[in-house]
Amino acid sequence: MAQGISKFVNLNIWTYFTFLNWIPGALRMSEAEIIKHAGLDSAVYLRIYILGLKIFVPISLLALMILVPVNVSGGTLLNLKKEVVFSDIDKLSISNVSPGSQRFFVHLLMAYIFTLWTCYMLYKEYNNVAFMRLHFMASQQRRVDQFTVVVTNVPHVVGHSTAETVDEFFRRNHPDHYLTQQPVYNANKFGKLIKRKERLQNWLDYYQRKFERHPGRRPTTKVGFLGCCGRRVDAIDYYQGRIDALNRKILAERQRVLKDPKAIMPVSFVSFDSRWGAAVCAQTQQSKNPTRWLTEWAPEPRDVYWQNLAIPFFTLSIRRLLISISVFALIFFYMIPIAFVQSLANLEGLEKVAPFLKPVIEIKVIKAFLQGFLPGLALKFFLFILPDVLVLMSKIEGYISLSSIERKGATKYYYFILVNVFLGSIITGTAFEQLYSFLHQPPEQIPRTIGVSIPMKATFFMTYIMVDGWSGIANEILRVKPLVIFHLKNLFLVKTERDREKAMDPGSIGLPENLPNLQLYFLLGLVYAVVTPILLPFILVFFAFAFLVYRHQIINVYNQEYESAAAFWPFVQSRIIIGLLISQILLLGLLSTKKAANSTPLLIFLPVFTIWFHYYCKKRFEPAFRKYPLEEAMEKDILDKASEPNFNLKTYLADAYLHPIFHEFECDEEMGEVTASKSEYGQESPYRCESVPSPSPPHYVYHYEFEP
């Protein structure tokens, strides 16, 4: 009997206690090893969770030991039982303190302590991350992006090509350090042809393997829409013929781009013989016309988003204006479903507004589901597709690097969840819950009701943290979503081993979605630290488990798509400062409704101090994330010359920013030899069909997906 059961049930009890063995492994690797293994971006991303614990552990201890007893002993809500809807958790909030009470001086003191502690930790962390960034850049081996700037909005000169104009300008204005340049071609059409060829090649490989398994019968396919209609033909011959025809189009398009001067965009990657020369060019104005010869540090090659380099300067301004309007409209129209979802957070309030729903709502199963999980789950569903949409909008805006696209996408997502998840939840929830009270009390009592009701949304946010945060972390370690997506792709899209490898790609951390969610939890912790301290333990649990899980994922799962040397940290700092300001303003408004005339004016100094602190940190540390110190650049240049005096830097940089149109192009007899052996400005070109080694991993394979 036991043997029969053991076939279906694991009877080894010890295995049920070893399922958390991944935690010691995740903690074993040091921060320096993580930087070496996954890059500085990953290490600094983990420090955000540590920062959350450093800020909120002391705040939680003080709030739970001091503020909770002060709030519980207030007893105000018991006297307002007929006027407002509240729960037992609300008795632990500031709403339970009677108006005009001297107890508000305790909340005022805690607000000052929490603000000072948060600013102190932010200052220390900003200082540490800035030092880590400079140390990381100083300790790196030679990289092509350290010697290269990207030049945009190159003016057109009659009788000169873009390459000749760039070459002449930099030889005249940077005669001592200018080395070489790489023009940028508008190869977007070429990239589409390559993608189409790859799809056809996948089908050809699929039918060839199918024929190998059944050599007695050649596979067939229909030539109509999606292979569902039309005449039936030999599948191998059909796809081989389409690939041959497409190869001829690819060759013709390639030659057109090479020979057509209009295919060269007013953009160029310009390289210098030293880091010092590149730093001077990237950080100074090149022309008396500030809209021409715009220079900035070039992203590393795998970080370049090549499609956007072909966008004209004027079109960029139009695109960004339209995207800004679209984002505003997106935030506005999302308020409609959010308002309905938040009305379900307190069913008693909904019953007062719509009494006819009471028989359905009072069913225990439905009531538990609606009140406990539906608001958070519905809100999560609304937010599920949003990060990808906002990243797509950032790509349309025309940013030239993946890192900047993800940062801009994260910024849009943060403002969305700030307005819709946080402010929208407070405003709509208060309106639905207290509609009955607003209609049946004197007008002078409405401000008092609002002041009491704002802290009551802590119940919803506790549910949200559990549904979105805790279950999200569990889903992250189990990777349920990628597993489902993989099996769907494997069922409907995968035809070859190449397709299967792409379907199994774990991707990267996902900063456009994870960073704004992190910043929302900082906001909730700072806002409710004084108002409803019982929410803080939920925040601590999230930060602790998220740190462990993402440490494990970074070490063992995720790939690093690019390295920006923690360029996103100023955005993290500023979002936490915004959360701090919101918490102070909300507390100021709340106390003003509680007749705390003696203590409320003292809160005015907190926003002033926070804004001063933000600008101080911005001037003190942000230049390390925007500029490269000339002193550091010169030291690295001197060290390189001393260690490798005969190093050929021009050869090293020659194909570093090679456009995808020239990279690892597949040659065959039908396509012939590539005839372009010299570039427009007379230098020998490495643009041939054989594989060309590059000093940096080429990221354009992720965009155009070239076959080796």
XYZ file of C-alpha atoms in Angstrom:
708
model
C 0.000 0.000 0.000
C 2.778 2.412 0.940
C 4.618 1.592 -2.292
C 1.508 2.430 -4.302
C 1.070 5.747 -2.534
C 4.755 6.655 -2.999
C 4.248 6.630 -6.757
C 1.992 9.662 -6.486
C 3.003 11.330 -3.186
C 6.498 12.288 -2.041
C 6.860 10.572 1.335
C 10.295 12.063 2.040
C 9.384 14.632 4.695
C 12.819 16.308 4.537
C 12.235 17.589 0.992
C 9.354 19.706 2.275
C 11.796 21.636 4.499
C 14.412 22.229 1.789
C 12.322 24.189 -0.694
C 13.831 27.450 0.640
C 17.423 26.403 0.025
C 17.683 29.060 -2.660
C 17.727 31.814 -0.009
C 21.249 31.089 1.390
C 22.519 30.860 -2.178
C 21.031 34.230 -3.010
C 22.684 35.843 0.029
C 26.069 34.196 -0.453
C 27.262 36.393 -3.335
C 28.750 39.747 -2.296
C 27.827 43.074 -3.877
C 31.182 43.259 -5.690
C 30.561 39.821 -7.163
C 27.062 40.855 -8.265
C 28.535 43.899 -10.036
C 31.020 41.659 -11.807
C 28.361 39.067 -12.619
C 25.329 41.218 -13.549
C 26.568 44.814 -13.745
C 26.213 47.945 -11.644
C 22.601 48.510 -12.720
C 21.523 45.242 -11.099
C 23.487 45.868 -7.899
C 22.072 49.380 -7.466
C 18.558 48.132 -8.216
C 18.880 45.760 -5.241
C 20.044 48.643 -3.070
C 16.598 50.254 -3.507
C 15.065 47.431 -1.459
C 17.789 47.795 1.162
C 17.093 51.534 1.261
C 13.409 50.790 1.892
C 14.320 48.597 4.859
C 16.777 51.181 6.221
C 14.124 53.893 6.084
C 11.052 52.019 7.291
C 12.391 49.657 9.983
C 13.208 52.510 12.453
C 10.097 54.435 11.368
C 7.907 51.358 11.959
C 9.314 50.787 15.423
C 8.730 54.392 16.485
C 5.280 54.590 14.915
C 4.018 51.331 16.391
C 5.395 52.061 19.873
C 4.363 55.727 20.080
C 1.692 56.670 17.524
C -0.530 53.583 17.732
C -1.134 53.923 21.519
C -1.816 57.643 21.046
C -4.357 56.923 18.281
C -6.092 54.049 20.067
C -6.690 56.069 23.183
C -8.445 58.832 21.208
C -11.854 57.147 20.872
C -13.317 59.701 18.445
C -14.704 57.219 15.904
C -17.002 55.632 18.461
C -18.748 58.982 18.801
C -19.068 59.294 14.988
C -20.374 55.776 14.426
C -23.599 56.980 12.803
C -21.919 59.559 10.581
C -19.038 57.681 8.907
C -18.187 54.119 7.951
C -15.074 52.747 9.632
C -13.398 49.470 10.558
C -11.368 48.299 13.533
C -8.142 49.186 11.709
C -9.307 52.793 11.462
C -9.260 52.963 15.264
C -5.463 52.730 15.028
C -5.240 55.770 12.740
C -5.079 59.497 13.342
C -8.827 59.692 12.611
C -9.448 58.326 16.091
C -7.916 61.421 17.720
C -10.471 64.072 18.701
C -10.333 67.479 16.960
C -8.255 70.107 18.748
C -6.468 67.524 20.863
C -2.966 68.199 22.176
C -2.066 64.693 21.001
C -1.425 66.116 17.536
C 1.877 67.509 18.798
C 3.048 63.881 18.997
C 2.150 63.380 15.320
C 3.913 66.631 14.489
C 7.073 65.515 16.289
C 6.989 62.126 14.530
C 6.558 63.848 11.148
C 9.739 65.847 11.773
C 11.660 62.779 12.933
C 10.502 60.683 9.970
C 11.395 63.432 7.496
C 14.860 63.980 8.941
C 15.584 60.248 9.046
C 14.399 59.752 5.443
C 16.501 62.658 4.184
C 19.540 61.383 6.075
C 19.234 57.923 4.523
C 18.627 59.386 1.061
C 21.735 61.545 1.375
C 23.893 58.619 2.431
C 22.561 56.376 -0.325
C 22.939 59.052 -3.018
C 26.526 59.546 -1.879
C 27.215 55.798 -1.949
C 25.667 55.240 -5.372
C 27.506 58.239 -6.855
C 30.776 56.866 -5.498
C 29.957 53.385 -6.848
C 29.227 54.851 -10.278
C 32.492 56.818 -10.458
C 34.465 53.866 -9.120
C 32.793 51.527 -11.608
C 33.614 53.803 -14.540
C 37.191 54.316 -13.331
C 37.848 50.610 -12.809
C 36.395 49.497 -16.140
C 38.531 48.231 -18.941
C 38.659 50.250 -22.146
C 35.175 50.598 -23.693
C 34.184 52.132 -27.007
C 31.492 54.398 -25.531
C 34.160 56.113 -23.388
C 35.725 57.520 -26.585
C 32.586 58.219 -28.614
C 29.875 60.877 -28.730
C 26.720 60.874 -30.813
C 26.211 64.027 -32.878
C 22.667 64.912 -33.963
C 21.086 67.640 -36.068
C 24.055 67.939 -38.407
C 23.335 70.850 -40.801
C 23.169 70.230 -44.551
C 25.946 71.853 -46.573
C 25.404 72.181 -50.329
C 27.889 70.100 -52.276
C 28.985 68.052 -49.263
C 27.754 64.762 -47.937
C 26.872 64.416 -44.275
C 30.019 62.385 -43.636
C 32.201 65.031 -45.257
C 30.485 67.806 -43.290
C 31.024 65.992 -39.972
C 34.628 65.160 -40.812
C 35.445 68.744 -41.768
C 33.694 70.238 -38.714
C 35.500 68.089 -36.158
C 38.879 68.357 -37.851
C 38.530 72.126 -37.610
C 37.094 72.381 -34.065
C 38.761 69.360 -32.411
C 42.026 69.075 -34.360
C 44.073 67.501 -31.569
C 41.754 64.686 -30.492
C 39.323 63.904 -33.327
C 39.960 60.385 -34.599
C 37.179 58.995 -36.785
C 33.437 58.894 -37.350
C 30.722 56.413 -38.233
C 27.779 57.746 -40.280
C 24.257 56.535 -39.546
C 22.142 55.096 -42.336
C 18.373 54.968 -42.524
C 18.171 51.172 -42.716
C 14.719 50.657 -41.213
C 13.326 49.251 -44.466
C 16.331 46.960 -44.712
C 15.645 45.734 -41.185
C 12.039 44.902 -42.078
C 13.235 42.837 -45.035
C 15.630 40.938 -42.760
C 12.828 40.183 -40.289
C 10.627 38.964 -43.117
C 13.430 36.711 -44.348
C 13.878 35.269 -40.873
C 10.200 34.353 -40.666
C 10.365 32.652 -44.054
C 13.563 30.862 -43.060
C 11.848 29.504 -39.960
C 9.065 28.062 -42.094
C 11.603 26.549 -44.487
C 13.522 24.943 -41.614
C 10.261 23.590 -40.201
C 9.208 21.909 -43.444
C 12.717 20.590 -44.137
C 12.797 18.884 -40.723
C 9.312 17.595 -41.303
C 10.505 16.070 -44.600
C 13.539 14.551 -42.858
C 11.235 12.776 -40.413
C 8.991 11.516 -43.229
C 11.201 11.302 -46.356
C 8.558 9.454 -48.328
C 6.190 12.418 -48.466
C 7.119 16.017 -49.291
C 5.234 18.600 -47.200
C 2.775 20.960 -48.894
C 1.173 24.281 -48.004
C -1.448 26.661 -49.341
C -0.315 29.988 -50.766
C -3.327 32.008 -49.599
C -3.975 33.970 -46.382
C -2.135 32.383 -43.423
C -1.850 29.132 -45.377
C -5.587 28.525 -45.020
C -6.715 29.044 -48.611
C -5.408 29.102 -52.167
C -3.769 26.423 -54.262
C -1.588 23.793 -52.614
C 2.121 23.735 -53.528
C 5.333 22.044 -52.399
C 6.210 23.817 -49.135
C 10.022 23.526 -49.395
C 10.182 24.799 -52.970
C 7.665 27.547 -52.190
C 9.553 29.006 -49.223
C 12.959 28.545 -50.888
C 11.686 30.529 -53.860
C 10.324 33.296 -51.649
C 13.623 33.506 -49.755
C 15.590 33.708 -53.015
C 13.372 36.529 -54.259
C 13.683 38.316 -50.930
C 17.473 37.964 -50.993
C 17.526 39.904 -54.247
C 15.394 42.643 -52.669
C 17.726 42.750 -49.666
C 20.784 43.138 -51.866
C 19.109 45.875 -53.908
C 18.040 47.742 -50.770
C 21.524 47.422 -49.319
C 23.144 48.834 -52.429
C 20.581 51.651 -52.513
C 21.410 52.670 -48.967
C 25.118 52.587 -49.723
C 24.869 54.742 -52.847
C 21.989 57.102 -51.991
C 23.251 60.223 -50.187
C 19.754 60.784 -48.802
C 20.006 57.487 -46.913
C 22.677 58.988 -44.651
C 21.013 60.678 -41.703
C 22.192 63.950 -40.080
C 23.516 61.844 -37.201
C 26.978 60.428 -36.635
C 29.032 58.576 -34.044
C 32.250 60.564 -33.605
C 35.233 58.982 -31.856
C 38.252 60.652 -30.247
C 41.742 59.480 -29.390
C 41.198 59.981 -25.643
C 38.475 59.976 -23.033
C 39.390 63.578 -22.262
C 38.690 64.671 -25.822
C 35.361 62.827 -25.880
C 34.356 64.334 -22.519
C 35.100 67.867 -23.713
C 33.023 67.347 -26.854
C 30.086 65.632 -25.121
C 29.782 68.242 -22.369
C 30.173 71.490 -24.337
C 28.143 73.442 -26.894
C 29.608 72.959 -30.372
C 27.942 75.760 -32.320
C 26.709 79.286 -31.745
C 23.340 77.970 -32.940
C 22.203 75.859 -29.971
C 19.925 73.704 -32.162
C 22.760 72.416 -34.372
C 25.655 70.046 -33.755
C 24.072 68.628 -30.610
C 26.408 66.238 -28.805
C 25.935 63.749 -25.997
C 27.680 60.642 -24.761
C 27.070 57.719 -27.090
C 25.296 54.741 -25.505
C 27.212 51.502 -25.505
C 26.606 49.625 -28.789
C 24.172 47.105 -27.341
C 22.162 49.970 -25.787
C 21.597 51.834 -29.078
C 18.043 51.805 -30.405
C 18.902 52.114 -34.083
C 15.431 52.765 -35.461
C 15.169 56.145 -33.730
C 18.431 57.485 -35.116
C 16.685 58.063 -38.443
C 14.061 60.435 -36.969
C 14.564 64.103 -38.014
C 15.051 66.693 -35.284
C 11.814 68.604 -36.000
C 9.795 65.379 -36.043
C 11.090 64.540 -32.567
C 9.527 67.696 -31.120
C 6.169 66.924 -32.739
C 6.257 63.329 -31.544
C 7.025 64.263 -27.947
C 4.227 66.834 -27.895
C 1.713 64.299 -29.201
C 2.891 61.618 -26.777
C 2.571 64.053 -23.845
C -1.034 64.750 -24.838
C -1.676 61.015 -25.234
C -0.263 60.214 -21.794
C -2.439 62.895 -20.232
C -5.514 61.450 -21.960
C -4.547 57.938 -20.887
C -4.331 59.006 -17.245
C -7.651 60.835 -17.465
C -9.681 58.010 -19.053
C -8.285 55.396 -16.691
C -10.023 57.207 -13.827
C -13.395 55.780 -14.913
C -12.715 52.065 -14.188
C -10.585 52.985 -11.164
C -13.555 54.881 -9.645
C -15.793 51.846 -9.950
C -13.186 49.437 -8.575
C -12.508 51.543 -5.504
C -16.227 51.770 -4.751
C -16.095 48.031 -3.996
C -13.422 48.449 -1.319
C -16.096 49.247 1.277
C -19.345 47.434 0.558
C -21.214 49.050 3.441
C -20.736 52.413 1.775
C -21.867 50.979 -1.562
C -25.023 49.562 0.039
C -26.004 53.013 1.272
C -25.651 54.416 -2.255
C -27.319 51.444 -4.034
C -29.654 49.609 -1.584
C -30.997 47.287 -4.323
C -27.604 45.493 -4.412
C -27.802 44.524 -0.750
C -29.328 41.013 -1.229
C -26.521 40.029 -3.592
C -23.733 41.657 -1.603
C -24.808 40.031 1.663
C -24.075 36.517 0.302
C -20.980 35.513 2.296
C -18.915 34.157 -0.593
C -19.618 37.119 -2.857
C -19.073 39.619 -0.056
C -15.725 38.099 0.923
C -14.546 38.028 -2.680
C -15.703 41.558 -3.530
C -14.351 43.163 -0.396
C -11.171 41.139 0.003
C -9.710 40.517 -3.438
C -11.692 42.021 -6.311
C -10.517 45.651 -5.911
C -6.834 44.717 -5.918
C -7.170 42.089 -8.657
C -9.193 44.351 -10.927
C -6.748 47.201 -10.459
C -3.849 44.854 -11.218
C -5.569 43.748 -14.424
C -5.960 47.362 -15.546
C -2.262 47.958 -14.905
C -1.094 44.704 -16.510
C -0.727 45.926 -20.086
C 0.109 49.532 -19.255
C 3.950 49.376 -18.849
C 4.405 47.919 -22.337
C 2.155 50.593 -23.802
C 4.122 53.378 -22.084
C 7.469 51.931 -23.227
C 6.108 51.874 -26.782
C 5.155 55.534 -26.376
C 8.703 56.314 -25.231
C 10.073 54.585 -28.322
C 7.800 56.699 -30.499
C 9.175 59.809 -28.764
C 12.512 59.059 -30.410
C 15.027 58.346 -27.636
C 18.140 56.703 -29.036
C 19.029 54.253 -26.273
C 17.149 51.435 -24.611
C 18.149 52.688 -21.154
C 16.650 56.146 -21.757
C 13.510 54.578 -23.274
C 13.022 52.439 -20.170
C 13.635 55.392 -17.832
C 11.091 57.536 -19.684
C 8.614 54.663 -19.672
C 9.119 54.260 -15.928
C 8.521 58.001 -15.422
C 5.212 57.868 -17.307
C 4.134 54.786 -15.371
C 4.998 56.415 -12.045
C 2.843 59.453 -12.728
C 0.052 57.172 -13.863
C -0.007 55.122 -10.671
C 0.453 58.295 -8.599
C -2.700 59.838 -10.077
C -4.845 56.749 -10.605
C -3.772 54.268 -7.955
C -2.936 56.607 -5.077
C -4.782 59.901 -5.543
C -7.591 58.274 -7.521
C -8.139 55.668 -4.827
C -8.334 58.289 -2.078
C -10.600 60.708 -3.951
C -13.064 58.252 -5.495
C -13.110 56.016 -2.469
C -13.946 58.917 -0.176
C -16.697 60.158 -2.489
C -18.429 56.781 -2.730
C -18.088 55.907 0.933
C -19.222 59.218 2.311
C -21.845 60.193 -0.284
C -24.624 59.346 2.148
C -23.043 61.452 4.879
C -22.446 64.403 2.547
C -26.122 64.504 1.621
C -27.408 64.291 5.198
C -25.269 66.670 7.240
C -24.728 70.445 7.449
C -22.216 71.938 4.972
C -19.865 73.040 7.735
C -19.373 69.394 8.722
C -18.128 68.241 5.278
C -14.448 69.287 5.773
C -14.434 67.378 9.043
C -15.815 64.256 7.338
C -13.168 64.434 4.598
C -10.393 64.842 7.140
C -11.560 61.776 9.033
C -12.111 59.682 5.881
C -8.743 60.079 4.110
C -6.826 57.770 6.520
C -9.523 55.115 6.095
C -8.171 54.204 2.647
C -5.303 52.463 4.432
C -7.480 49.326 4.443
C -7.591 49.321 0.660
C -3.851 49.895 0.348
C -3.122 47.042 2.749
C -5.143 44.783 0.475
C -3.367 46.228 -2.548
C 0.065 45.555 -1.030
C -0.883 41.958 -0.334
C -2.420 41.349 -3.769
C 0.083 43.329 -5.825
C 3.211 43.160 -3.677
C 3.237 39.912 -1.755
C 1.585 37.753 -4.404
C 3.647 39.521 -7.064
C 6.841 38.447 -5.310
C 5.576 34.872 -5.054
C 4.708 34.969 -8.750
C 8.194 36.310 -9.502
C 10.012 33.419 -7.833
C 7.641 30.865 -9.392
C 7.717 32.681 -12.772
C 4.159 31.672 -13.537
C 3.580 34.362 -16.148
C 6.733 33.552 -18.222
C 5.909 29.854 -17.937
C 2.399 30.359 -19.331
C 3.691 32.653 -22.091
C 6.375 30.118 -23.029
C 3.865 27.287 -23.370
C 1.547 29.481 -25.448
C 4.432 30.398 -27.747
C 5.569 26.778 -27.844
C 2.053 25.706 -28.819
C 1.309 28.312 -31.490
C 4.542 30.029 -32.607
C 7.544 27.754 -32.103
C 8.518 25.861 -35.259
C 12.312 25.529 -34.914
C 14.919 25.315 -32.183
C 15.748 28.964 -32.833
C 12.140 29.898 -32.042
C 12.259 27.800 -28.881
C 15.422 29.557 -27.677
C 13.790 32.942 -28.199
C 10.667 31.800 -26.370
C 12.817 30.699 -23.413
C 14.664 34.019 -23.144
C 14.071 35.218 -19.537
C 14.618 38.874 -20.440
C 15.843 41.526 -18.007
C 14.596 42.880 -14.669
C 11.895 45.061 -16.204
C 12.702 48.524 -14.829
C 9.756 50.304 -16.544
C 7.338 48.322 -14.387
C 9.293 47.467 -11.246
C 10.739 50.913 -10.474
C 7.366 52.760 -10.380
C 5.828 50.005 -8.260
C 8.733 50.281 -5.823
C 8.295 54.036 -5.654
C 4.575 53.576 -4.958
C 5.422 51.510 -1.865
C 7.813 54.221 -0.694
C 4.976 56.732 -1.178
C 2.481 54.629 0.767
C 4.919 54.091 3.620
C 5.763 57.785 3.913
C 2.134 58.959 3.670
C 0.701 56.510 6.190
C 3.648 56.437 8.619
C 2.022 59.206 10.667
C -1.602 58.745 9.553
C -2.092 54.951 9.858
C 1.097 53.294 11.158
C -0.369 49.786 11.056
C 0.276 49.762 7.293
C 4.062 49.866 7.767
C 4.570 46.148 8.605
C 2.994 45.280 5.244
C 5.584 47.505 3.534
C 8.454 45.893 5.468
C 7.381 42.371 4.512
C 7.301 43.411 0.865
C 10.775 44.995 0.883
C 12.350 42.044 2.727
C 10.961 39.286 0.513
C 11.383 41.292 -2.688
C 15.067 41.817 -1.904
C 15.646 38.077 -1.466
C 13.689 37.106 -4.570
C 15.192 39.666 -6.933
C 18.693 38.929 -5.664
C 18.125 35.315 -6.633
C 16.617 36.264 -10.003
C 19.457 38.620 -10.896
C 22.068 36.003 -10.039
C 20.407 32.998 -11.674
C 17.670 34.077 -14.111
C 17.750 37.492 -15.741
C 20.041 38.640 -18.544
C 21.685 42.056 -18.666
C 20.616 43.847 -21.833
C 22.710 46.974 -21.261
C 24.804 48.783 -18.668
C 23.960 52.399 -17.820
C 26.129 52.574 -14.659
C 23.091 53.278 -12.420
C 21.940 56.254 -14.488
C 18.396 55.723 -13.153
C 19.257 56.582 -9.536
C 18.476 60.345 -9.723
C 14.958 59.368 -10.830
C 14.604 57.060 -7.810
C 15.772 59.823 -5.474
C 13.401 62.429 -6.910
C 10.374 60.078 -6.747
C 11.002 59.370 -3.060
C 11.262 63.118 -2.449
C 7.906 63.566 -4.224
C 6.423 60.938 -1.910
C 7.830 62.775 1.095
C 6.298 66.076 -0.064
C 2.910 64.453 -0.706
C 2.916 62.944 2.774
C 3.647 66.332 4.343
C 0.980 68.158 2.320
C -1.667 65.530 3.089
C -0.815 65.647 6.800
C -1.020 69.433 6.713
C -4.463 69.291 5.106
C -5.638 66.598 7.485
C -4.609 68.468 10.630
C -6.219 71.643 9.312
C -9.574 69.838 9.459
C -8.897 68.583 12.992
C -8.866 72.048 14.580
C -5.193 71.671 15.461
C -4.506 75.379 15.155
C -1.485 75.279 17.437
C 0.395 72.419 15.776
C -0.593 72.704 12.093
C 1.425 75.894 11.229
C 4.603 74.177 12.388
C 4.293 71.675 9.516
C 4.876 74.393 6.917
C 8.631 74.189 7.482
C 8.782 70.514 6.457
C 7.989 70.969 2.712
C 10.375 73.926 2.588
C 13.168 71.873 4.137
C 12.447 68.902 1.844
C 12.601 71.039 -1.315
C 15.876 72.625 -0.152
C 17.286 69.179 0.582
C 16.302 67.939 -2.878
C 18.028 70.794 -4.670
C 21.096 70.440 -2.479
C 21.444 66.752 -3.376
C 20.741 67.552 -7.011
C 23.651 70.004 -7.170
C 25.885 67.868 -4.988
C 25.519 64.441 -6.617
C 23.641 64.618 -9.921
C 26.631 65.856 -11.994
C 28.203 62.441 -11.383
C 25.274 60.944 -13.334
C 25.257 63.523 -16.113
C 28.915 64.333 -16.756
C 32.256 62.574 -16.780
C 34.943 64.429 -14.752
C 37.837 65.598 -16.915
C 40.202 64.723 -14.081
C 39.071 61.090 -14.143
C 39.243 61.012 -17.941
C 42.812 62.316 -17.992
C 43.947 59.846 -15.334
C 42.516 56.930 -17.302
C 44.123 58.166 -20.517
C 47.548 58.486 -18.859
C 47.217 55.025 -17.337
C 46.273 53.478 -20.691
C 49.191 55.104 -22.491
C 51.588 53.909 -19.818
C 50.303 50.319 -19.848
C 49.718 49.960 -23.611
C 51.714 52.601 -25.492
C 51.351 50.873 -28.884
C 47.628 50.179 -28.729
C 45.873 50.956 -32.036
C 42.783 52.814 -30.853
C 41.586 53.633 -34.381
C 41.328 49.966 -35.287
C 39.612 49.253 -31.981
C 36.958 51.896 -32.676
C 36.611 51.294 -36.422
C 33.551 49.017 -36.343
C 32.330 49.656 -32.804
C 29.191 51.479 -33.966
C 28.847 49.594 -37.214
C 25.323 49.972 -38.526
C 23.248 46.759 -38.684
C 23.144 47.008 -42.474
C 26.815 46.012 -42.530
C 26.911 43.594 -39.635
C 27.351 39.864 -40.129
C 25.438 39.846 -43.402
C 24.853 36.394 -44.845
C 26.376 35.995 -48.308
C 25.577 33.354 -50.886
C 26.105 32.834 -54.605
C 22.890 34.562 -55.630
C 23.628 37.728 -53.647
C 27.240 38.037 -54.836
C 30.031 40.072 -53.316
C 29.488 43.363 -51.548
C 30.945 46.100 -53.702
C 31.232 48.883 -51.143
C 34.798 48.787 -49.908
C 35.263 52.454 -49.056
C 33.120 54.805 -47.078
C 32.154 58.239 -48.242
C 35.044 59.902 -46.536
C 37.726 57.744 -48.108
C 38.592 55.312 -45.315
C 38.836 51.579 -45.796
C 35.557 50.038 -44.771
C 35.228 46.744 -42.930
C 31.728 46.321 -44.348
C 31.904 42.851 -45.836
C 29.785 39.780 -45.543
C 32.152 37.805 -43.373
C 31.804 38.060 -39.642
C 33.532 41.135 -38.244
C 34.616 40.952 -34.605
C 33.401 43.848 -32.543
C 34.966 45.160 -29.319
C 31.507 45.460 -27.786
C 28.580 43.050 -27.962
C 26.275 44.322 -30.754
C 22.816 45.080 -29.418
C 21.311 45.608 -32.828
C 20.838 41.863 -33.153
C 17.955 42.306 -30.716
C 16.308 44.818 -33.054
C 16.983 43.384 -36.491
C 17.665 39.782 -35.444
C 20.378 39.002 -37.980
C 21.279 35.420 -38.613
C 24.904 34.460 -37.977
